[in-house]
Amino acid sequence: MAKKTAVSFTLNGSTVDVLVEPRELLIHTLRDKLAHTGPHIGCETTHCGACTVDLDGQSVKSCTILTVQCEETQVLTIEGFAKGGQLHALQEGFMQEHGLQCGFCTPGMITRAYRLLQEIPDPTEEEIRYWMAGNLCRCTGYQNIIKAIQYAARKLRGEVVETSHPLMAEVSL
Amino acid sequence: MNEITPDLSRLERLEGIGCSRKRREDPRFIQGRGTYVDDIHLPGMLFGVMVRSPYAHARIISIDTSKAKAHPGVHAVLTAEDLKPLKLHWMPTLAGDVQAVLADGKVVFQNQEVAFVVADDRYVAADAAELVEVEYEELPAIVDPHKAMDADATVIREDLAGKDVGAHGARRHANHIFNWQIGDKDRTDRAFENAAVTVKQDMLYPRVHPCPLETCGCVASYDAIRGDLTVWITSQAPHVVRTVVGLLSSIPESKIRIVSPDIGGGFGNKVGVYPGYVTAIVASIVLGRPVKWIESRNENLTTTAFARDYWMTGELAADTDGRIKAMRVNVLADHGAFDACADPTKWPAGMFHVCTGSYDIPNAHVSVDGVYTNKFPGGVSYRCSFRVTEAVYIIERMIDVLAQKLGIDKAEIRLRNFITKDKFPYHSALGLDYDSGDYEPALRKVMKAVDYDGLRAEQAAKRADPNCPTLMGIGITTFTEIVGAGPSKSCDILGIGMFDSCEIRVHPDGSAIARMGTISQGQGHQTTYAQIIASEAGIAASLINVEEGDTSTAPYGLGTYGSRSTPVAGAAIARASHKIREKARKIAAHLLEVSPDDMEFDLDQFRVKGDPARAKTMKEIAWAAYNNVPEGMEMGLEAVDYYDPPNFTFPFGAYLTVLDIQKRTGEIKVRRFYALDDCGTRINPMIIEGQIHGGLTEGFAVAFGQELPYDEQGNVLGGTLMDYFLPTTMETPHWETDFTVTPSPHHPIGAKGVAESPHVGSIPCFSNAVVDAFAHLGVTHTGMPHNSYRTWQQLRALNIAG
Ligand code: FES
Ligand code: FES
């Protein structure tokens, strides 16, 4: 068995230390060793985006990077979004705009959209479509995902936002 | 249904049928807290990996597992020889065939399962899988189903040697599976002989894959001391899996628990039982430790459940006005190496006989031959009810072919042939009873919304202009689906009728739990099911917890596929709710000391007729159910219903798309897609719209990019997401949705089911639009997928491309 290496990085604000083989992919470390099962595996070939995390301010498909490359980095996964019982605007947006069905792509989608809104706070639909093209969804048809990101963008800019679905009922979390 | 005009404010609080209630499942998904099978980690869990065949057809000379077994961290390597003493080297398929769990003597498709390596983790298992040495003697592979039926074709299934009768009747050839015929052949032939006009068209519906984002997998955990087997599994039909596992393992079903946790999309891919499930279970029993098996994407795309692969010839006979007199269909169906189609046992070609569509066609005959080839098995109903997609494709293409021949407008020919509203319930020439439909207003509504005449005028102008850089195509489909499988008189799986179930328990505080035989793969059951109970039993949806997918707690049900959850399970929910309501009526009457007949139901309470001030809310009634019931009545407030539907349901729709084809490059841009669906009573409009978006996107993928091609040696050429097209945000068009409501007369709340309609209806709509762009040049059909290269070739052939 290959020799293991100790790696430390910051995961959603907390330092983690983990022993891994040099060939181990970040997605497997996150899911199997660090119990962060929010990022999912849809392809392991960098096509689907279900495993997207934010690494030092960049969207990274965690099936594409070795854990040993993550030494002293800052990793943000979906588990780091809601703070103090408060959903992130993107999480709220996906729920309000029905931007998900099976939910399998959702953690990767939200993580990627987060990076988009960091870079472009007021994206056009074309920009959203371009930025999100590395994240596949088999259920939603993308239209509501785009609306969810627009919802979050407006909310983060301090605008009053209403959902485009006439919802009668609030869901308590 | 409710007896009185509802009070809107209370109705809103109930969050019942018709409201766009936000999804109960979302909070866990948006926070990364869903529980999919691969998220399950058990102490001591091992990981299993398949060793697969590089050849499509080869004899196995030897398998040497010694090096793999000696590799540190490896716990077992299973081959067919290890499964034989357990009689598990072959398993029954849903279609009455058998399938090798691990190849027994020879392999019959590329990537077939040959050995199963179990090790400490996925890396070690993958290393060890490389060390399994298999010696093969390659045999000629058959990839073309027509060649499979040649007199001298290689025999693919040697295990069936000498068997001239299969599960569905006589076999004509060693590679023949069945012939299935339906309709009146003589009458249909006569109608063709006497017809003024006939048309005939060959078309291939290519082999595609449902490709949910989550692959298949399971975690099997056998407790040797208790004798209990628990399996977490990506299954659309957990109860049937329990029965199958019971039959295969001889463990009583009472000791088996199958759990389908959250599922990352199914689309038909997760109906069948795959070899990996069986080997993981065997390994767990043998090793006494939990074993996880999760497919890679490549394994998913090349071994689990393809769809379609229908070589079809359609014929229509009509008079000169375009009124259809007869339809004839011949199909050669490529089923791969094992007949593992997910069809109800009694119908080898599923519900393909809905292929007369929305039209009043008096005579029809269909003949389908299934054949074996050296391709992976499956034949699942990908986002459709058992071959409905193929059925709708052929009729919707054929009616365009006929319109073209007669020079009749494509909308007009449909209006002339629709089954009219007064003919429902309608008995079709192929023996189905359509429950309800109102097709003409649906099509007219769409035509008005898109300004159909304006579009045709624009198209005519563009056709007249030789310098126009694009060809414009308008596609129409007016389809009828058949969902809600199904009546046990016509549908079963391995001998179990296709009913579905619901159990509701109302707790003393008035909240409730509902347990179901279905399982959501993104359809939002937890949300919509509670809405049905809210409306039908008067308990606010927010107080209802819906549980699915655990066979230890849920009543037996046949699962979720073929848009059957709402038509079948939804009906069970409504009926269980009504049972709750009837008991509540008696308790309320007892509390108010009046006769139950004097009580009327009003949303969330029972009140005395003529004296509305005297009322008992469902909350009060629930409390009383546990301390003060009429004499002789059982305590508690609960009900269970197993619903066996009297018929299928027949949702329908009218779709229209407009696209532009670049003459120079063959690039196609979908300019507009307008989808009008009628799924009967609408439970949650937001969820319905979401499902339509999703179905249209999957239809777009099939029409414009998906196929699983093979080379001559039987190598799959589309085994990764690099080769197999899944549309992204960049390609996916904008969708417009609309609806009409024609309730099902036999469903307790009139709901029909919707999620597959957009897939079934959009694919021929896209094809019709592509062909329509070329129609003025004499083209009657072009094959899917309509990718740019193929379209460019078409343009070249017509001397149009630059
Ligand atoms: S799993 Fe990483 S991109 Fe698909
Ligand atoms: S919601 Fe199912 S894959 Fe996106």
PDB file of N, CA, C and O and ligand atoms in Angstrom, chain A residues 100-105 137-140, chain B residues 213, ligand 2:
ATOM      1  N   LEU A 100     -34.276  22.916  -7.904  1.00  0.00           N
ATOM      2  CA  LEU A 100     -33.752  21.560  -7.728  1.00  0.00           C
ATOM      3  C   LEU A 100     -34.900  20.560  -7.710  1.00  0.00           C
ATOM      4  O   LEU A 100     -36.033  20.919  -7.417  1.00  0.00           O
ATOM      5  N   GLN A 101     -34.558  19.346  -8.041  1.00  0.00           N
ATOM      6  CA  GLN A 101     -35.534  18.264  -7.921  1.00  0.00           C
ATOM      7  C   GLN A 101     -34.927  17.131  -7.087  1.00  0.00           C
ATOM      8  O   GLN A 101     -35.194  17.025  -5.911  1.00  0.00           O
ATOM      9  N   CYS A 102     -34.059  16.310  -7.692  1.00  0.00           N
ATOM     10  CA  CYS A 102     -33.472  15.240  -6.870  1.00  0.00           C
ATOM     11  C   CYS A 102     -32.423  15.773  -5.908  1.00  0.00           C
ATOM     12  O   CYS A 102     -32.057  15.108  -4.955  1.00  0.00           O
ATOM     13  N   GLY A 103     -31.896  16.967  -6.177  1.00  0.00           N
ATOM     14  CA  GLY A 103     -30.956  17.586  -5.251  1.00  0.00           C
ATOM     15  C   GLY A 103     -29.521  17.104  -5.374  1.00  0.00           C
ATOM     16  O   GLY A 103     -28.657  17.563  -4.635  1.00  0.00           O
ATOM     17  N   PHE A 104     -29.260  16.213  -6.306  1.00  0.00           N
ATOM     18  CA  PHE A 104     -27.920  15.634  -6.376  1.00  0.00           C
ATOM     19  C   PHE A 104     -26.894  16.636  -6.905  1.00  0.00           C
ATOM     20  O   PHE A 104     -25.766  16.679  -6.449  1.00  0.00           O
ATOM     21  N   CYS A 105     -27.303  17.451  -7.873  1.00  0.00           N
ATOM     22  CA  CYS A 105     -26.386  18.445  -8.433  1.00  0.00           C
ATOM     23  C   CYS A 105     -26.322  19.696  -7.579  1.00  0.00           C
ATOM     24  O   CYS A 105     -25.455  20.546  -7.780  1.00  0.00           O
ATOM     25  N   CYS A 137     -27.166  19.229 -14.695  1.00  0.00           N
ATOM     26  CA  CYS A 137     -28.338  18.833 -13.929  1.00  0.00           C
ATOM     27  C   CYS A 137     -29.212  18.014 -14.860  1.00  0.00           C
ATOM     28  O   CYS A 137     -29.417  18.399 -16.004  1.00  0.00           O
ATOM     29  N   ARG A 138     -29.723  16.887 -14.391  1.00  0.00           N
ATOM     30  CA  ARG A 138     -30.566  16.056 -15.236  1.00  0.00           C
ATOM     31  C   ARG A 138     -32.050  16.290 -14.970  1.00  0.00           C
ATOM     32  O   ARG A 138     -32.880  15.744 -15.669  1.00  0.00           O
ATOM     33  N   CYS A 139     -32.380  17.072 -13.937  1.00  0.00           N
ATOM     34  CA  CYS A 139     -33.784  17.155 -13.529  1.00  0.00           C
ATOM     35  C   CYS A 139     -34.465  18.480 -13.858  1.00  0.00           C
ATOM     36  O   CYS A 139     -35.644  18.492 -14.181  1.00  0.00           O
ATOM     37  N   THR A 140     -33.764  19.595 -13.724  1.00  0.00           N
ATOM     38  CA  THR A 140     -34.504  20.868 -13.665  1.00  0.00           C
ATOM     39  C   THR A 140     -34.698  21.587 -14.981  1.00  0.00           C
ATOM     40  O   THR A 140     -35.540  22.472 -15.067  1.00  0.00           O
TER      41      THR A 140
ATOM     42  N   LEU B 213     -27.871  11.743 -12.713  1.00  0.00           N
ATOM     43  CA  LEU B 213     -26.567  12.263 -12.278  1.00  0.00           C
ATOM     44  C   LEU B 213     -25.911  11.359 -11.232  1.00  0.00           C
ATOM     45  O   LEU B 213     -24.699  11.232 -11.187  1.00  0.00           O
TER      46      LEU B 213
HETATM   47  S1  FES C   2     -31.760  18.232  -9.370  1.00  0.00           S
HETATM   48 FE1  FES C   2     -31.363  16.202 -10.031  1.00  0.00          FE
HETATM   49  S2  FES C   2     -29.532  16.446 -11.091  1.00  0.00           S
HETATM   50 FE2  FES C   2     -30.040  18.471 -10.642  1.00  0.00          FE
END
